[in-house]
Amino acid sequence: MALQELLSQLRLDEAGRLVLGDVPMIITTREFVALVQKVAEEVLGDMGAATLMYRAGSQSAYDFAKAQARLFGLKGFEILEKYLTMAGVRGWWSRFEIVERSEEPLRVVVRFWNTIAEEWGNVGRPVCHLWRGCLAGILKYIAESMGKEVEIRVRETACIAKGDEYCEMVAEEVKG
């Protein structure tokens, strides 16, 4: 169902670009995305790559959450659910579960199965920095749409790449 909805919204624009609404899209492999991060780790070190992926994920997800909210007429946590559903049918994971969510204080706990972390194997450490950033960006957009000006922090508390059954992230507003 979600895949059919996504496919019904994808189109080629007048220039021949694949777009979802008015957002240019690209289809690639999980291996390629993992390789980008692995090369970033070689060049920048683990912390530099983690920061790069987190910040890129955060800004990208903020912008895409805003576009999806407009395209699908969504508000609040509907934005998060739609974003995660659409990402799942695009191959980032096989399924997800929102374990916990709260508007006050703003907080979500999300679990993901069969994620891109599988591309690392068991390396004994969390690697989902891009998606930590994505959750931060999505929640920042949701917060702003509710009139809240907050910073969001996301921790990965479980990761397939460190031997866990699933990846789990805790996203919450930072207390000033």
PDB file of C-alpha atoms in Angstrom:
ATOM      1  CA  MET A   1       0.000   0.000   0.000  1.00  0.00           C
ATOM      2  CA  ALA A   2       2.702   2.525   0.978  1.00  0.00           C
ATOM      3  CA  LEU A   3       4.761   1.494  -2.044  1.00  0.00           C
ATOM      4  CA  GLN A   4       1.783   2.080  -4.337  1.00  0.00           C
ATOM      5  CA  GLU A   5       1.207   5.501  -2.766  1.00  0.00           C
ATOM      6  CA  LEU A   6       4.869   6.414  -3.273  1.00  0.00           C
ATOM      7  CA  LEU A   7       4.852   5.193  -6.873  1.00  0.00           C
ATOM      8  CA  SER A   8       1.661   7.146  -7.589  1.00  0.00           C
ATOM      9  CA  GLN A   9       3.368  10.363  -6.429  1.00  0.00           C
ATOM     10  CA  LEU A  10       6.651   9.872  -8.355  1.00  0.00           C
ATOM     11  CA  ARG A  11       6.881  11.392 -11.804  1.00  0.00           C
ATOM     12  CA  LEU A  12       9.342  12.781 -14.314  1.00  0.00           C
ATOM     13  CA  ASP A  13       9.255  16.567 -14.511  1.00  0.00           C
ATOM     14  CA  GLU A  14       9.563  18.604 -17.710  1.00  0.00           C
ATOM     15  CA  ALA A  15      13.373  18.333 -17.560  1.00  0.00           C
ATOM     16  CA  GLY A  16      13.236  14.543 -17.143  1.00  0.00           C
ATOM     17  CA  ARG A  17      14.149  14.500 -13.412  1.00  0.00           C
ATOM     18  CA  LEU A  18      12.489  12.014 -11.070  1.00  0.00           C
ATOM     19  CA  VAL A  19      10.479  14.028  -8.525  1.00  0.00           C
ATOM     20  CA  LEU A  20       8.185  13.397  -5.567  1.00  0.00           C
ATOM     21  CA  GLY A  21       5.915  16.418  -5.502  1.00  0.00           C
ATOM     22  CA  ASP A  22       8.497  19.088  -6.288  1.00  0.00           C
ATOM     23  CA  VAL A  23      11.463  17.315  -4.614  1.00  0.00           C
ATOM     24  CA  PRO A  24      14.065  15.843  -6.998  1.00  0.00           C
ATOM     25  CA  MET A  25      14.726  12.190  -6.123  1.00  0.00           C
ATOM     26  CA  ILE A  26      17.343   9.574  -6.944  1.00  0.00           C
ATOM     27  CA  ILE A  27      17.311   5.788  -6.845  1.00  0.00           C
ATOM     28  CA  THR A  28      20.525   4.154  -5.665  1.00  0.00           C
ATOM     29  CA  THR A  29      21.725   1.128  -3.708  1.00  0.00           C
ATOM     30  CA  ARG A  30      22.150   0.712   0.035  1.00  0.00           C
ATOM     31  CA  GLU A  31      25.700  -0.383  -0.723  1.00  0.00           C
ATOM     32  CA  PHE A  32      26.464   2.996  -2.318  1.00  0.00           C
ATOM     33  CA  VAL A  33      25.147   4.971   0.654  1.00  0.00           C
ATOM     34  CA  ALA A  34      27.111   2.764   3.068  1.00  0.00           C
ATOM     35  CA  LEU A  35      30.219   3.168   0.906  1.00  0.00           C
ATOM     36  CA  VAL A  36      29.941   6.969   1.070  1.00  0.00           C
ATOM     37  CA  GLN A  37      29.958   6.766   4.880  1.00  0.00           C
ATOM     38  CA  LYS A  38      32.776   4.187   4.966  1.00  0.00           C
ATOM     39  CA  VAL A  39      34.965   6.383   2.745  1.00  0.00           C
ATOM     40  CA  ALA A  40      34.096   9.393   4.918  1.00  0.00           C
ATOM     41  CA  GLU A  41      35.255   7.354   7.945  1.00  0.00           C
ATOM     42  CA  GLU A  42      38.572   6.612   6.190  1.00  0.00           C
ATOM     43  CA  VAL A  43      39.105  10.260   5.244  1.00  0.00           C
ATOM     44  CA  LEU A  44      37.630  12.079   8.260  1.00  0.00           C
ATOM     45  CA  GLY A  45      37.833   9.456  11.016  1.00  0.00           C
ATOM     46  CA  ASP A  46      34.825   7.938  12.752  1.00  0.00           C
ATOM     47  CA  MET A  47      33.766  11.115  14.580  1.00  0.00           C
ATOM     48  CA  GLY A  48      34.203  13.366  11.533  1.00  0.00           C
ATOM     49  CA  ALA A  49      32.154  10.993   9.384  1.00  0.00           C
ATOM     50  CA  ALA A  50      29.502  10.669  12.106  1.00  0.00           C
ATOM     51  CA  THR A  51      29.194  14.463  12.279  1.00  0.00           C
ATOM     52  CA  LEU A  52      29.056  14.810   8.494  1.00  0.00           C
ATOM     53  CA  MET A  53      26.371  12.141   8.070  1.00  0.00           C
ATOM     54  CA  TYR A  54      24.319  13.426  11.037  1.00  0.00           C
ATOM     55  CA  ARG A  55      24.314  17.024   9.809  1.00  0.00           C
ATOM     56  CA  ALA A  56      23.549  16.054   6.203  1.00  0.00           C
ATOM     57  CA  GLY A  57      20.722  13.792   7.383  1.00  0.00           C
ATOM     58  CA  SER A  58      19.302  16.470   9.646  1.00  0.00           C
ATOM     59  CA  GLN A  59      19.103  19.203   7.019  1.00  0.00           C
ATOM     60  CA  SER A  60      17.891  16.863   4.290  1.00  0.00           C
ATOM     61  CA  ALA A  61      15.171  15.333   6.483  1.00  0.00           C
ATOM     62  CA  TYR A  62      14.014  18.742   7.727  1.00  0.00           C
ATOM     63  CA  ASP A  63      13.513  19.914   4.139  1.00  0.00           C
ATOM     64  CA  PHE A  64      11.898  16.642   3.011  1.00  0.00           C
ATOM     65  CA  ALA A  65       9.594  16.497   6.071  1.00  0.00           C
ATOM     66  CA  LYS A  66       8.426  20.004   5.191  1.00  0.00           C
ATOM     67  CA  ALA A  67       7.809  18.952   1.568  1.00  0.00           C
ATOM     68  CA  GLN A  68       5.975  15.765   2.601  1.00  0.00           C
ATOM     69  CA  ALA A  69       3.811  17.680   5.099  1.00  0.00           C
ATOM     70  CA  ARG A  70       2.782  20.006   2.289  1.00  0.00           C
ATOM     71  CA  LEU A  71       2.362  17.240  -0.335  1.00  0.00           C
ATOM     72  CA  PHE A  72       0.275  14.946   1.876  1.00  0.00           C
ATOM     73  CA  GLY A  73      -1.383  17.578   4.129  1.00  0.00           C
ATOM     74  CA  LEU A  74       0.177  16.231   7.350  1.00  0.00           C
ATOM     75  CA  LYS A  75       0.660  17.662  10.841  1.00  0.00           C
ATOM     76  CA  GLY A  76       2.505  16.623  14.018  1.00  0.00           C
ATOM     77  CA  PHE A  77       3.537  13.003  14.344  1.00  0.00           C
ATOM     78  CA  GLU A  78       1.706  12.161  11.084  1.00  0.00           C
ATOM     79  CA  ILE A  79       4.747  13.727   9.407  1.00  0.00           C
ATOM     80  CA  LEU A  80       7.105  11.337  11.210  1.00  0.00           C
ATOM     81  CA  GLU A  81       4.980   8.291  10.393  1.00  0.00           C
ATOM     82  CA  LYS A  82       4.700   9.210   6.700  1.00  0.00           C
ATOM     83  CA  TYR A  83       8.421   9.972   6.449  1.00  0.00           C
ATOM     84  CA  LEU A  84       9.415   6.651   8.041  1.00  0.00           C
ATOM     85  CA  THR A  85       6.901   4.699   5.967  1.00  0.00           C
ATOM     86  CA  MET A  86       8.131   6.270   2.731  1.00  0.00           C
ATOM     87  CA  ALA A  87      11.771   5.683   3.695  1.00  0.00           C
ATOM     88  CA  GLY A  88      10.969   2.040   4.402  1.00  0.00           C
ATOM     89  CA  VAL A  89       9.457   1.439   0.982  1.00  0.00           C
ATOM     90  CA  ARG A  90      12.513   3.178  -0.512  1.00  0.00           C
ATOM     91  CA  GLY A  91      14.696   0.445   1.027  1.00  0.00           C
ATOM     92  CA  TRP A  92      16.183   1.960   4.181  1.00  0.00           C
ATOM     93  CA  TRP A  93      14.611  -0.756   6.401  1.00  0.00           C
ATOM     94  CA  SER A  94      12.061  -3.550   6.217  1.00  0.00           C
ATOM     95  CA  ARG A  95       9.892  -2.241   9.040  1.00  0.00           C
ATOM     96  CA  PHE A  96       9.886   0.239  11.888  1.00  0.00           C
ATOM     97  CA  GLU A  97       8.035   0.680  15.168  1.00  0.00           C
ATOM     98  CA  ILE A  98       7.481   3.914  17.046  1.00  0.00           C
ATOM     99  CA  VAL A  99       7.925   2.558  20.566  1.00  0.00           C
ATOM    100  CA  GLU A 100       7.294   5.838  22.349  1.00  0.00           C
ATOM    101  CA  ARG A 101       6.235   9.359  21.412  1.00  0.00           C
ATOM    102  CA  SER A 102       5.471  12.455  23.390  1.00  0.00           C
ATOM    103  CA  GLU A 103       4.770  16.055  22.412  1.00  0.00           C
ATOM    104  CA  GLU A 104       5.667  17.500  25.833  1.00  0.00           C
ATOM    105  CA  PRO A 105       8.523  17.101  26.163  1.00  0.00           C
ATOM    106  CA  LEU A 106       9.103  16.257  22.502  1.00  0.00           C
ATOM    107  CA  ARG A 107      10.503  12.724  22.421  1.00  0.00           C
ATOM    108  CA  VAL A 108      10.303   9.620  20.224  1.00  0.00           C
ATOM    109  CA  VAL A 109      11.846   6.170  20.405  1.00  0.00           C
ATOM    110  CA  VAL A 110      11.927   4.310  17.092  1.00  0.00           C
ATOM    111  CA  ARG A 111      13.107   0.788  16.225  1.00  0.00           C
ATOM    112  CA  PHE A 112      14.166  -0.254  12.717  1.00  0.00           C
ATOM    113  CA  TRP A 113      14.695  -3.781  11.361  1.00  0.00           C
ATOM    114  CA  ASN A 114      16.896  -4.822   8.416  1.00  0.00           C
ATOM    115  CA  THR A 115      18.488  -1.404   8.075  1.00  0.00           C
ATOM    116  CA  ILE A 116      21.383  -0.184   6.007  1.00  0.00           C
ATOM    117  CA  ALA A 117      23.542  -1.062   9.049  1.00  0.00           C
ATOM    118  CA  GLU A 118      23.497  -4.613   7.656  1.00  0.00           C
ATOM    119  CA  GLU A 119      25.959  -3.363   5.018  1.00  0.00           C
ATOM    120  CA  TRP A 120      28.627  -3.081   7.755  1.00  0.00           C
ATOM    121  CA  GLY A 121      28.165  -6.502   9.317  1.00  0.00           C
ATOM    122  CA  ASN A 122      28.901  -6.725  13.042  1.00  0.00           C
ATOM    123  CA  VAL A 123      31.594  -4.090  13.552  1.00  0.00           C
ATOM    124  CA  GLY A 124      30.811  -3.624  17.247  1.00  0.00           C
ATOM    125  CA  ARG A 125      29.633  -0.010  17.033  1.00  0.00           C
ATOM    126  CA  PRO A 126      26.575   1.971  15.941  1.00  0.00           C
ATOM    127  CA  VAL A 127      26.766   3.334  12.381  1.00  0.00           C
ATOM    128  CA  CYS A 128      23.348   4.905  11.693  1.00  0.00           C
ATOM    129  CA  HIS A 129      24.552   8.507  11.903  1.00  0.00           C
ATOM    130  CA  LEU A 130      22.642   9.577   8.799  1.00  0.00           C
ATOM    131  CA  TRP A 131      19.348   8.373  10.302  1.00  0.00           C
ATOM    132  CA  ARG A 132      20.097   9.860  13.711  1.00  0.00           C
ATOM    133  CA  GLY A 133      20.389  13.154  11.855  1.00  0.00           C
ATOM    134  CA  CYS A 134      17.244  12.466   9.849  1.00  0.00           C
ATOM    135  CA  LEU A 135      15.210  11.918  13.011  1.00  0.00           C
ATOM    136  CA  ALA A 136      16.632  15.144  14.442  1.00  0.00           C
ATOM    137  CA  GLY A 137      15.618  17.060  11.318  1.00  0.00           C
ATOM    138  CA  ILE A 138      12.133  15.554  11.180  1.00  0.00           C
ATOM    139  CA  LEU A 139      11.476  16.315  14.853  1.00  0.00           C
ATOM    140  CA  LYS A 140      12.873  19.823  14.517  1.00  0.00           C
ATOM    141  CA  TYR A 141      10.410  20.465  11.692  1.00  0.00           C
ATOM    142  CA  ILE A 142       7.546  18.952  13.710  1.00  0.00           C
ATOM    143  CA  ALA A 143       8.496  21.100  16.720  1.00  0.00           C
ATOM    144  CA  GLU A 144       8.579  24.274  14.637  1.00  0.00           C
ATOM    145  CA  SER A 145       5.229  23.411  13.053  1.00  0.00           C
ATOM    146  CA  MET A 146       3.833  23.247  16.621  1.00  0.00           C
ATOM    147  CA  GLY A 147       5.364  26.635  17.465  1.00  0.00           C
ATOM    148  CA  LYS A 148       8.257  25.228  19.529  1.00  0.00           C
ATOM    149  CA  GLU A 149      11.829  26.397  19.054  1.00  0.00           C
ATOM    150  CA  VAL A 150      14.006  23.537  20.349  1.00  0.00           C
ATOM    151  CA  GLU A 151      17.177  21.660  19.600  1.00  0.00           C
ATOM    152  CA  ILE A 152      16.848  17.906  19.095  1.00  0.00           C
ATOM    153  CA  ARG A 153      19.406  15.277  20.151  1.00  0.00           C
ATOM    154  CA  VAL A 154      19.270  11.703  18.838  1.00  0.00           C
ATOM    155  CA  ARG A 155      21.108   8.752  20.390  1.00  0.00           C
ATOM    156  CA  GLU A 156      21.365   5.314  18.816  1.00  0.00           C
ATOM    157  CA  THR A 157      20.783   2.903  21.698  1.00  0.00           C
ATOM    158  CA  ALA A 158      20.874  -0.293  19.611  1.00  0.00           C
ATOM    159  CA  CYS A 159      22.378  -1.028  16.182  1.00  0.00           C
ATOM    160  CA  ILE A 160      22.514  -4.063  13.937  1.00  0.00           C
ATOM    161  CA  ALA A 161      26.164  -3.160  13.214  1.00  0.00           C
ATOM    162  CA  LYS A 162      27.034  -3.784  16.861  1.00  0.00           C
ATOM    163  CA  GLY A 163      25.197  -7.095  16.983  1.00  0.00           C
ATOM    164  CA  ASP A 164      21.735  -5.976  18.075  1.00  0.00           C
ATOM    165  CA  GLU A 165      18.556  -7.431  16.535  1.00  0.00           C
ATOM    166  CA  TYR A 166      17.421  -3.959  15.372  1.00  0.00           C
ATOM    167  CA  CYS A 167      18.516  -0.350  15.381  1.00  0.00           C
ATOM    168  CA  GLU A 168      16.862   1.868  17.985  1.00  0.00           C
ATOM    169  CA  MET A 169      17.038   5.636  18.258  1.00  0.00           C
ATOM    170  CA  VAL A 170      15.921   7.959  21.005  1.00  0.00           C
ATOM    171  CA  ALA A 171      15.190  11.491  19.810  1.00  0.00           C
ATOM    172  CA  GLU A 172      14.382  14.225  22.320  1.00  0.00           C
ATOM    173  CA  GLU A 173      14.419  17.947  22.789  1.00  0.00           C
ATOM    174  CA  VAL A 174      17.495  19.286  24.523  1.00  0.00           C
ATOM    175  CA  LYS A 175      16.755  21.107  27.757  1.00  0.00           C
ATOM    176  CA  GLY A 176      18.272  24.595  27.676  1.00  0.00           C
TER     177      GLY A 176
END
